[in-house]
Every structure is written in structure tokens, then in C-alpha cells.
PDB file of C-alpha atoms in Angstrom:
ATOM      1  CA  UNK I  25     153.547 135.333  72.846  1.00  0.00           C
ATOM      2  CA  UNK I  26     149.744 134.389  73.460  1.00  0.00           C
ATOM      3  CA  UNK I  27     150.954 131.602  75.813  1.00  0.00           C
ATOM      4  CA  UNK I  28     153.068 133.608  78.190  1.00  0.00           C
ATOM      5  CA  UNK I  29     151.179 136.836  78.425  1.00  0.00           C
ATOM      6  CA  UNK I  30     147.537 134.771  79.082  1.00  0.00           C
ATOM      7  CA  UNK I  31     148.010 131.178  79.555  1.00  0.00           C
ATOM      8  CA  UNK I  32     147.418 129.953  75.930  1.00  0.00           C
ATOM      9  CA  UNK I  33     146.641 126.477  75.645  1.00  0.00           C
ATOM     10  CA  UNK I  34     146.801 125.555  79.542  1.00  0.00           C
ATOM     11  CA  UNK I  35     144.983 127.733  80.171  1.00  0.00           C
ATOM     12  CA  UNK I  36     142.196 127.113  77.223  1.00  0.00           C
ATOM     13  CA  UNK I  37     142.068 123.649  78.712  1.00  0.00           C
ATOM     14  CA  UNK I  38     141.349 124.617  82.223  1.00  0.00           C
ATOM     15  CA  UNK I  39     138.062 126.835  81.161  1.00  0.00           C
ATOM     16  CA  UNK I  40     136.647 125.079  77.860  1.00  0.00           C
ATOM     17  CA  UNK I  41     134.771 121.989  77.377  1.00  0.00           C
ATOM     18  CA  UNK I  42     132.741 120.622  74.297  1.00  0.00           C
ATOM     19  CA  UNK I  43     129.692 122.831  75.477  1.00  0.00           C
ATOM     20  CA  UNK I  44     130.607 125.466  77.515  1.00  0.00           C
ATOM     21  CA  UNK I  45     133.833 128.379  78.546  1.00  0.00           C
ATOM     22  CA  UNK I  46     133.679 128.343  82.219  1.00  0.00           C
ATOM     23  CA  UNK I  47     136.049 127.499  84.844  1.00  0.00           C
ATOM     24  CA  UNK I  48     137.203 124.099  85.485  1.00  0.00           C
ATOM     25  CA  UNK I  49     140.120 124.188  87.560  1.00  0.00           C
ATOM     26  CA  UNK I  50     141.305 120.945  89.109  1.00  0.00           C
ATOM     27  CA  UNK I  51     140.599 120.700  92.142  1.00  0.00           C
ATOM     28  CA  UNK I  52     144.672 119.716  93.245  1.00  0.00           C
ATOM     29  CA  UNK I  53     145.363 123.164  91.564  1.00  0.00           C
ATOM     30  CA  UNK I  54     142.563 125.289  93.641  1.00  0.00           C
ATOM     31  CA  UNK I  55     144.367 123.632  96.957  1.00  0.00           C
ATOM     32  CA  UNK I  56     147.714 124.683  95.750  1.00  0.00           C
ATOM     33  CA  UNK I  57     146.669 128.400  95.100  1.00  0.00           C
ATOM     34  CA  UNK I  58     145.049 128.524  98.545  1.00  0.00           C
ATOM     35  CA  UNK I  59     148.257 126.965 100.324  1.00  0.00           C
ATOM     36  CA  UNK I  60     150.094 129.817  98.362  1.00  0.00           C
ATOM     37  CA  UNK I  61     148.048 132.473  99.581  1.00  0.00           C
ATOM     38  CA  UNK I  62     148.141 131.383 103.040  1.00  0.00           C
ATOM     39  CA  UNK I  63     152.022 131.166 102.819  1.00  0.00           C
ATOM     40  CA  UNK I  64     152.310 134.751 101.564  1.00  0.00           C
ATOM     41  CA  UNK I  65     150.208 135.976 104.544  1.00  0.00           C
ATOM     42  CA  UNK I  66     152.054 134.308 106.987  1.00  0.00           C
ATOM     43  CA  UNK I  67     155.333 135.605 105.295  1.00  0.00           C
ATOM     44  CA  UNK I  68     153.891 139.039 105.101  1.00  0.00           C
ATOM     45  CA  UNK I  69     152.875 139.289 108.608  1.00  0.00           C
ATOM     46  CA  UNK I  70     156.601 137.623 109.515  1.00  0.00           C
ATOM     47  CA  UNK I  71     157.904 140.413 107.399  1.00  0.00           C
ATOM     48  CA  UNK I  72     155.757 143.156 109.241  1.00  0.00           C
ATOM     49  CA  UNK I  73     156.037 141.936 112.921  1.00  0.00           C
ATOM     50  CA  UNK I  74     159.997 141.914 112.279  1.00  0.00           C
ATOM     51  CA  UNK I  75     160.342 145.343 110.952  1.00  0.00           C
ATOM     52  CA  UNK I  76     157.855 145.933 114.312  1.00  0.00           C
ATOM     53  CA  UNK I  77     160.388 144.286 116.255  1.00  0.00           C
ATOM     54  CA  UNK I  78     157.559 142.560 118.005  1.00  0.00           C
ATOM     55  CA  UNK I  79     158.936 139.296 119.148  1.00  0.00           C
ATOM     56  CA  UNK I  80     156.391 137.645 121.192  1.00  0.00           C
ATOM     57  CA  UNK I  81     153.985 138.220 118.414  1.00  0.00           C
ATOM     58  CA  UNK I  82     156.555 137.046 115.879  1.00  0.00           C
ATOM     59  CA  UNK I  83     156.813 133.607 118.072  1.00  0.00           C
ATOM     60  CA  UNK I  84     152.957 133.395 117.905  1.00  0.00           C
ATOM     61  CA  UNK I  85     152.853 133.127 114.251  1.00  0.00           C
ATOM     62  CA  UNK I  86     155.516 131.317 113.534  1.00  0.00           C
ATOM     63  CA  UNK I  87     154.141 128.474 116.328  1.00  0.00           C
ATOM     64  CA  UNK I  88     150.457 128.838 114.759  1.00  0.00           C
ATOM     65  CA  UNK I  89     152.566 128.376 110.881  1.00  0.00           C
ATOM     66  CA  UNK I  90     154.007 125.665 112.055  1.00  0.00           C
ATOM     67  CA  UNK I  91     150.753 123.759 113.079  1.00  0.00           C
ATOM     68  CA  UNK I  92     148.931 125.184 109.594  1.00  0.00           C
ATOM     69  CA  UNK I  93     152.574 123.210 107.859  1.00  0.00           C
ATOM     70  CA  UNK I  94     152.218 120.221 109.270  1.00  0.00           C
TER      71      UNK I  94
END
């Protein structure tokens, strides 16, 4: 239960070394969480400008998500 409600072992391994209990995150897994978080803005303000029915603002983002994609 440890392991699915805070991380258990992974997560052990990401924060403790010989010396210290700090964070240690690899650095692959920092870019992944920031792609993630930029994805869920962009779908957020998607979701938003929709509901808005503001097109031209809705083509805006989805030509400057486009660019952050590629």
C-alpha cells in the first residue's frame, strides 16, 4: 500500500543517497513533468476559448502549440 499511496521504493530512490534525503530527480524526468504541464495549459486554455466560442483566439493557440510540439 506504501508504494501506491507515496511512491515507495521509486520514489526512495529518486530523493536518498548514501549521505543525504534530498531531491535527485533525473533530469529526463524534470523535462517530462514540464512538457506535461505545458500540455495541460494549452489544453485548458483550448478547453476555455471553446466553451468562449472564441475562434480566432482558439486558432492562435493552437498555431503557437503547434510550434511549442515541434
Amino acid at each position: 500500500m506504501h508504494d501506491l499511496t507515496h511512491g515507495g521504493t521509486s520514489h526512495k530512490v529518486t530523493r536518498c543517497t548514501s549521505n543525504t534525503i534530498e531531491p535527485i530527480y533525473p533530469e529526463n524526468h524534470l523535462i517530462s513533468l514540464a512538457e506535461l504541464e505545458i500540455e495541460v495549459k494549452i489544453r485548458a486554455g483550448a478547453e476555455i476559448l471553446a466553451k468562449l466560442q472564441n475562434e480566432k483566439a482558439l486558432i492562435l493557440l493552437n498555431e503557437k502549440a503547434e510550434k511549442i510540439r515541434d
